[in-house]
Amino acid sequence: MLNHSIKESAKVASAFQYLSDDLQQKQISADLNTSRPQISNYKRGTRKMPADIASKSIEVFQNDEYTTALVSEFTDGATPPLMRGEAIEAHRLALIQHYIVEQEEAIRTIKDNIILLSMPIESLNADQKQNVKSILLEVADGVTMSWNAFIKLANDYGYTSKNIFQAREKDWKIRKWIRNEVI
């Protein structure tokens, strides 16, 4: 069972680096209906941003990199993080290559362990459960690189993840991948 929660506030300095340098603190504070010193505190990491302001900022800025970094902070890492470390080139083609490699590794790991994954969960011993965790770690690499490549492509071509998901939602409902209404 998932047991994740969204924090009431979080330090979000890392998320602000993904907003345009053209956005001045004065403009950000006006957009979020808060003071310029407060924005400065968020950017420096000396103050936590409340969840309501974070939510508003997601709608106002429509920036998937910012949103991903922000949501990761507010959920204590329950969502894929941005992969922007020294070993990752943030160019879309580099991210696509990482995505392909990580997805292939995840698929190979699943195929190699399909018998284990088909066993009744309650019959697994400790070693087998540890093997399942290793599979999940490989899948997490693939999911994370997939998300990073996706938002980079969307951003570079002038879309947001929200635009793309909304465009696909009707088709997903037709395929019955998602429900048409809440029950």
PDB file of C-alpha atoms in Angstrom:
ATOM      1  CA  MET A   1       0.000   0.000   0.000  1.00  0.00           C
ATOM      2  CA  LEU A   2       1.294   3.448  -0.910  1.00  0.00           C
ATOM      3  CA  ASN A   3       1.834   5.709   2.039  1.00  0.00           C
ATOM      4  CA  HIS A   4       3.052   8.984   0.619  1.00  0.00           C
ATOM      5  CA  SER A   5       2.133  12.421   1.741  1.00  0.00           C
ATOM      6  CA  ILE A   6       2.750  15.914   0.533  1.00  0.00           C
ATOM      7  CA  LYS A   7       4.561  18.066   3.036  1.00  0.00           C
ATOM      8  CA  GLU A   8       2.961  21.316   4.195  1.00  0.00           C
ATOM      9  CA  SER A   9       6.151  23.146   3.217  1.00  0.00           C
ATOM     10  CA  ALA A  10       9.532  22.352   1.718  1.00  0.00           C
ATOM     11  CA  LYS A  11      12.858  23.932   0.852  1.00  0.00           C
ATOM     12  CA  VAL A  12      12.721  24.560  -2.873  1.00  0.00           C
ATOM     13  CA  ALA A  13      15.928  26.398  -3.761  1.00  0.00           C
ATOM     14  CA  SER A  14      16.961  23.622  -6.148  1.00  0.00           C
ATOM     15  CA  ALA A  15      13.703  23.963  -8.105  1.00  0.00           C
ATOM     16  CA  PHE A  16      14.197  27.687  -8.758  1.00  0.00           C
ATOM     17  CA  GLN A  17      17.269  27.048 -10.890  1.00  0.00           C
ATOM     18  CA  TYR A  18      14.945  25.664 -13.589  1.00  0.00           C
ATOM     19  CA  LEU A  19      12.997  28.894 -13.977  1.00  0.00           C
ATOM     20  CA  SER A  20      14.077  31.332 -16.653  1.00  0.00           C
ATOM     21  CA  ASP A  21      16.763  33.801 -15.676  1.00  0.00           C
ATOM     22  CA  ASP A  22      14.488  36.435 -17.239  1.00  0.00           C
ATOM     23  CA  LEU A  23      12.013  35.984 -14.379  1.00  0.00           C
ATOM     24  CA  GLN A  24      12.939  38.567 -11.789  1.00  0.00           C
ATOM     25  CA  GLN A  25      12.063  38.143  -8.119  1.00  0.00           C
ATOM     26  CA  LYS A  26       9.678  41.099  -8.445  1.00  0.00           C
ATOM     27  CA  GLN A  27       7.754  39.333 -11.237  1.00  0.00           C
ATOM     28  CA  ILE A  28       7.761  35.972  -9.419  1.00  0.00           C
ATOM     29  CA  SER A  29       6.471  37.589  -6.227  1.00  0.00           C
ATOM     30  CA  ALA A  30       3.684  39.356  -8.172  1.00  0.00           C
ATOM     31  CA  ASP A  31       2.739  36.108  -9.955  1.00  0.00           C
ATOM     32  CA  LEU A  32       2.596  34.199  -6.658  1.00  0.00           C
ATOM     33  CA  ASN A  33       1.062  37.049  -4.653  1.00  0.00           C
ATOM     34  CA  THR A  34       3.867  37.055  -2.085  1.00  0.00           C
ATOM     35  CA  SER A  35       6.697  39.423  -1.181  1.00  0.00           C
ATOM     36  CA  ARG A  36       9.967  39.762  -3.068  1.00  0.00           C
ATOM     37  CA  PRO A  37      11.989  39.055   0.124  1.00  0.00           C
ATOM     38  CA  GLN A  38       9.977  35.845   0.577  1.00  0.00           C
ATOM     39  CA  ILE A  39      10.893  34.726  -2.971  1.00  0.00           C
ATOM     40  CA  SER A  40      14.522  35.553  -2.210  1.00  0.00           C
ATOM     41  CA  ASN A  41      14.313  33.353   0.907  1.00  0.00           C
ATOM     42  CA  TYR A  42      12.855  30.457  -1.116  1.00  0.00           C
ATOM     43  CA  LYS A  43      15.566  30.807  -3.761  1.00  0.00           C
ATOM     44  CA  ARG A  44      18.358  30.834  -1.159  1.00  0.00           C
ATOM     45  CA  GLY A  45      16.811  27.971   0.803  1.00  0.00           C
ATOM     46  CA  THR A  46      16.522  29.983   4.020  1.00  0.00           C
ATOM     47  CA  ARG A  47      12.731  29.584   4.126  1.00  0.00           C
ATOM     48  CA  LYS A  48      10.389  26.765   3.208  1.00  0.00           C
ATOM     49  CA  MET A  49       7.727  27.344   0.579  1.00  0.00           C
ATOM     50  CA  PRO A  50       4.166  26.493   1.698  1.00  0.00           C
ATOM     51  CA  ALA A  51       2.321  23.877  -0.360  1.00  0.00           C
ATOM     52  CA  ASP A  52      -0.358  26.336  -1.503  1.00  0.00           C
ATOM     53  CA  ILE A  53       2.235  28.681  -3.016  1.00  0.00           C
ATOM     54  CA  ALA A  54       4.046  25.716  -4.567  1.00  0.00           C
ATOM     55  CA  SER A  55       0.801  24.542  -6.142  1.00  0.00           C
ATOM     56  CA  LYS A  56       0.105  28.003  -7.533  1.00  0.00           C
ATOM     57  CA  SER A  57       3.670  28.254  -8.866  1.00  0.00           C
ATOM     58  CA  ILE A  58       3.229  25.003 -10.817  1.00  0.00           C
ATOM     59  CA  GLU A  59       0.188  26.463 -12.584  1.00  0.00           C
ATOM     60  CA  VAL A  60       1.781  29.863 -13.161  1.00  0.00           C
ATOM     61  CA  PHE A  61       5.164  28.783 -14.487  1.00  0.00           C
ATOM     62  CA  GLN A  62       4.196  25.667 -16.526  1.00  0.00           C
ATOM     63  CA  ASN A  63       7.792  24.381 -16.394  1.00  0.00           C
ATOM     64  CA  ASP A  64       8.212  20.600 -16.101  1.00  0.00           C
ATOM     65  CA  GLU A  65      11.775  20.746 -14.786  1.00  0.00           C
ATOM     66  CA  TYR A  66      10.737  23.191 -12.061  1.00  0.00           C
ATOM     67  CA  THR A  67       7.621  21.128 -11.297  1.00  0.00           C
ATOM     68  CA  THR A  68       9.583  17.865 -11.127  1.00  0.00           C
ATOM     69  CA  ALA A  69      12.151  19.326  -8.729  1.00  0.00           C
ATOM     70  CA  LEU A  70       9.421  20.954  -6.634  1.00  0.00           C
ATOM     71  CA  VAL A  71       7.213  17.854  -6.411  1.00  0.00           C
ATOM     72  CA  SER A  72      10.207  15.698  -5.523  1.00  0.00           C
ATOM     73  CA  GLU A  73      10.929  18.017  -2.579  1.00  0.00           C
ATOM     74  CA  PHE A  74       7.305  18.089  -1.415  1.00  0.00           C
ATOM     75  CA  THR A  75       6.970  14.296  -1.563  1.00  0.00           C
ATOM     76  CA  ASP A  76      10.384  13.414  -0.075  1.00  0.00           C
ATOM     77  CA  GLY A  77      11.384  11.675  -3.295  1.00  0.00           C
ATOM     78  CA  ALA A  78       8.193   9.701  -3.996  1.00  0.00           C
ATOM     79  CA  THR A  79       8.419  10.861  -7.621  1.00  0.00           C
ATOM     80  CA  PRO A  80      11.261  10.602 -10.148  1.00  0.00           C
ATOM     81  CA  PRO A  81      13.907  13.280  -9.593  1.00  0.00           C
ATOM     82  CA  LEU A  82      15.593  15.381 -12.238  1.00  0.00           C
ATOM     83  CA  MET A  83      18.761  13.706 -13.435  1.00  0.00           C
ATOM     84  CA  ARG A  84      21.105  16.654 -13.692  1.00  0.00           C
ATOM     85  CA  GLY A  85      24.237  15.353 -12.003  1.00  0.00           C
ATOM     86  CA  GLU A  86      27.767  15.714 -13.352  1.00  0.00           C
ATOM     87  CA  ALA A  87      27.543  12.385 -15.217  1.00  0.00           C
ATOM     88  CA  ILE A  88      24.361  13.397 -17.054  1.00  0.00           C
ATOM     89  CA  GLU A  89      24.371  15.682 -20.044  1.00  0.00           C
ATOM     90  CA  ALA A  90      21.015  17.465 -20.094  1.00  0.00           C
ATOM     91  CA  HIS A  91      20.811  17.627 -23.897  1.00  0.00           C
ATOM     92  CA  ARG A  92      17.709  15.840 -25.223  1.00  0.00           C
ATOM     93  CA  LEU A  93      19.696  13.342 -27.318  1.00  0.00           C
ATOM     94  CA  ALA A  94      21.912  12.422 -24.375  1.00  0.00           C
ATOM     95  CA  LEU A  95      18.844  11.921 -22.177  1.00  0.00           C
ATOM     96  CA  ILE A  96      17.199   9.815 -24.878  1.00  0.00           C
ATOM     97  CA  GLN A  97      20.312   7.631 -25.036  1.00  0.00           C
ATOM     98  CA  HIS A  98      20.300   7.202 -21.244  1.00  0.00           C
ATOM     99  CA  TYR A  99      16.590   6.383 -21.411  1.00  0.00           C
ATOM    100  CA  ILE A 100      17.143   3.698 -24.063  1.00  0.00           C
ATOM    101  CA  VAL A 101      20.005   2.090 -22.120  1.00  0.00           C
ATOM    102  CA  GLU A 102      18.131   2.087 -18.807  1.00  0.00           C
ATOM    103  CA  GLN A 103      14.889   0.790 -20.340  1.00  0.00           C
ATOM    104  CA  GLU A 104      16.751  -2.021 -22.109  1.00  0.00           C
ATOM    105  CA  GLU A 105      18.439  -2.985 -18.814  1.00  0.00           C
ATOM    106  CA  ALA A 106      15.066  -2.950 -17.019  1.00  0.00           C
ATOM    107  CA  ILE A 107      13.398  -5.056 -19.717  1.00  0.00           C
ATOM    108  CA  ARG A 108      16.281  -7.539 -19.734  1.00  0.00           C
ATOM    109  CA  THR A 109      16.136  -7.819 -15.933  1.00  0.00           C
ATOM    110  CA  ILE A 110      12.376  -8.426 -16.013  1.00  0.00           C
ATOM    111  CA  LYS A 111      12.703 -11.039 -18.773  1.00  0.00           C
ATOM    112  CA  ASP A 112      15.505 -12.793 -16.877  1.00  0.00           C
ATOM    113  CA  ASN A 113      13.342 -12.925 -13.755  1.00  0.00           C
ATOM    114  CA  ILE A 114       9.867 -13.504 -15.172  1.00  0.00           C
ATOM    115  CA  ILE A 115       9.499 -16.836 -13.357  1.00  0.00           C
ATOM    116  CA  LEU A 116      10.325 -15.180 -10.030  1.00  0.00           C
ATOM    117  CA  LEU A 117       7.804 -12.404 -10.746  1.00  0.00           C
ATOM    118  CA  SER A 118       5.100 -14.943 -11.604  1.00  0.00           C
ATOM    119  CA  MET A 119       5.427 -16.744  -8.269  1.00  0.00           C
ATOM    120  CA  PRO A 120       2.856 -16.077  -5.520  1.00  0.00           C
ATOM    121  CA  ILE A 121       4.217 -13.208  -3.459  1.00  0.00           C
ATOM    122  CA  GLU A 122       3.521 -14.941  -0.160  1.00  0.00           C
ATOM    123  CA  SER A 123       5.694 -17.906  -1.229  1.00  0.00           C
ATOM    124  CA  LEU A 124       8.859 -15.825  -1.763  1.00  0.00           C
ATOM    125  CA  ASN A 125      11.756 -16.223   0.654  1.00  0.00           C
ATOM    126  CA  ALA A 126      13.991 -13.351   1.785  1.00  0.00           C
ATOM    127  CA  ASP A 127      16.530 -13.832  -1.038  1.00  0.00           C
ATOM    128  CA  GLN A 128      13.801 -13.862  -3.653  1.00  0.00           C
ATOM    129  CA  LYS A 129      12.266 -10.702  -2.220  1.00  0.00           C
ATOM    130  CA  GLN A 130      15.693  -9.088  -2.378  1.00  0.00           C
ATOM    131  CA  ASN A 131      15.903 -10.111  -6.048  1.00  0.00           C
ATOM    132  CA  VAL A 132      12.532  -8.450  -6.621  1.00  0.00           C
ATOM    133  CA  LYS A 133      13.900  -5.292  -5.028  1.00  0.00           C
ATOM    134  CA  SER A 134      16.846  -5.419  -7.461  1.00  0.00           C
ATOM    135  CA  ILE A 135      14.369  -5.688 -10.338  1.00  0.00           C
ATOM    136  CA  LEU A 136      12.462  -2.695  -8.994  1.00  0.00           C
ATOM    137  CA  LEU A 137      15.683  -0.694  -8.759  1.00  0.00           C
ATOM    138  CA  GLU A 138      16.380  -1.386 -12.451  1.00  0.00           C
ATOM    139  CA  VAL A 139      12.823  -0.420 -13.358  1.00  0.00           C
ATOM    140  CA  ALA A 140      13.199   2.778 -11.290  1.00  0.00           C
ATOM    141  CA  ASP A 141      16.255   3.701 -13.385  1.00  0.00           C
ATOM    142  CA  GLY A 142      14.217   3.209 -16.545  1.00  0.00           C
ATOM    143  CA  VAL A 143      11.195   5.139 -15.268  1.00  0.00           C
ATOM    144  CA  THR A 144      13.350   8.018 -14.059  1.00  0.00           C
ATOM    145  CA  MET A 145      15.287   8.314 -17.303  1.00  0.00           C
ATOM    146  CA  SER A 146      12.041   7.969 -19.253  1.00  0.00           C
ATOM    147  CA  TRP A 147      10.514  10.871 -17.325  1.00  0.00           C
ATOM    148  CA  ASN A 148      13.623  13.014 -17.715  1.00  0.00           C
ATOM    149  CA  ALA A 149      13.815  12.401 -21.472  1.00  0.00           C
ATOM    150  CA  PHE A 150      10.077  13.014 -21.804  1.00  0.00           C
ATOM    151  CA  ILE A 151      10.054  16.387 -20.053  1.00  0.00           C
ATOM    152  CA  LYS A 152      13.201  17.508 -21.861  1.00  0.00           C
ATOM    153  CA  LEU A 153      11.671  16.681 -25.247  1.00  0.00           C
ATOM    154  CA  ALA A 154       8.389  18.343 -24.317  1.00  0.00           C
ATOM    155  CA  ASN A 155      10.178  21.454 -23.072  1.00  0.00           C
ATOM    156  CA  ASP A 156      12.529  21.724 -26.047  1.00  0.00           C
ATOM    157  CA  TYR A 157       9.624  21.492 -28.483  1.00  0.00           C
ATOM    158  CA  GLY A 158       7.364  23.898 -26.616  1.00  0.00           C
ATOM    159  CA  TYR A 159       5.034  21.483 -24.828  1.00  0.00           C
ATOM    160  CA  THR A 160       4.423  20.595 -21.206  1.00  0.00           C
ATOM    161  CA  SER A 161       3.741  17.180 -19.766  1.00  0.00           C
ATOM    162  CA  LYS A 162       0.277  18.458 -18.896  1.00  0.00           C
ATOM    163  CA  ASN A 163      -0.410  19.314 -22.576  1.00  0.00           C
ATOM    164  CA  ILE A 164       0.722  15.884 -23.714  1.00  0.00           C
ATOM    165  CA  PHE A 165      -1.128  13.908 -21.035  1.00  0.00           C
ATOM    166  CA  GLN A 166      -4.332  15.853 -21.632  1.00  0.00           C
ATOM    167  CA  ALA A 167      -4.029  15.157 -25.367  1.00  0.00           C
ATOM    168  CA  ARG A 168      -3.716  11.408 -24.693  1.00  0.00           C
ATOM    169  CA  GLU A 169      -6.342  11.082 -21.977  1.00  0.00           C
ATOM    170  CA  LYS A 170      -9.278  10.569 -24.377  1.00  0.00           C
ATOM    171  CA  ASP A 171      -7.437   7.741 -26.159  1.00  0.00           C
ATOM    172  CA  TRP A 172      -6.487   6.116 -22.836  1.00  0.00           C
ATOM    173  CA  LYS A 173     -10.144   6.165 -21.815  1.00  0.00           C
ATOM    174  CA  ILE A 174     -11.165   4.592 -25.132  1.00  0.00           C
ATOM    175  CA  ARG A 175      -8.573   1.857 -24.552  1.00  0.00           C
ATOM    176  CA  LYS A 176      -9.942   1.508 -21.016  1.00  0.00           C
ATOM    177  CA  TRP A 177      -6.502   2.116 -19.551  1.00  0.00           C
ATOM    178  CA  ILE A 178      -8.063   4.694 -17.252  1.00  0.00           C
ATOM    179  CA  ARG A 179     -11.611   5.045 -15.972  1.00  0.00           C
ATOM    180  CA  ASN A 180     -14.034   7.475 -17.517  1.00  0.00           C
ATOM    181  CA  GLU A 181     -15.360   8.525 -14.129  1.00  0.00           C
ATOM    182  CA  VAL A 182     -14.617   8.096 -10.473  1.00  0.00           C
ATOM    183  CA  ILE A 183     -16.569   5.292  -8.840  1.00  0.00           C
TER     184      ILE A 183
END
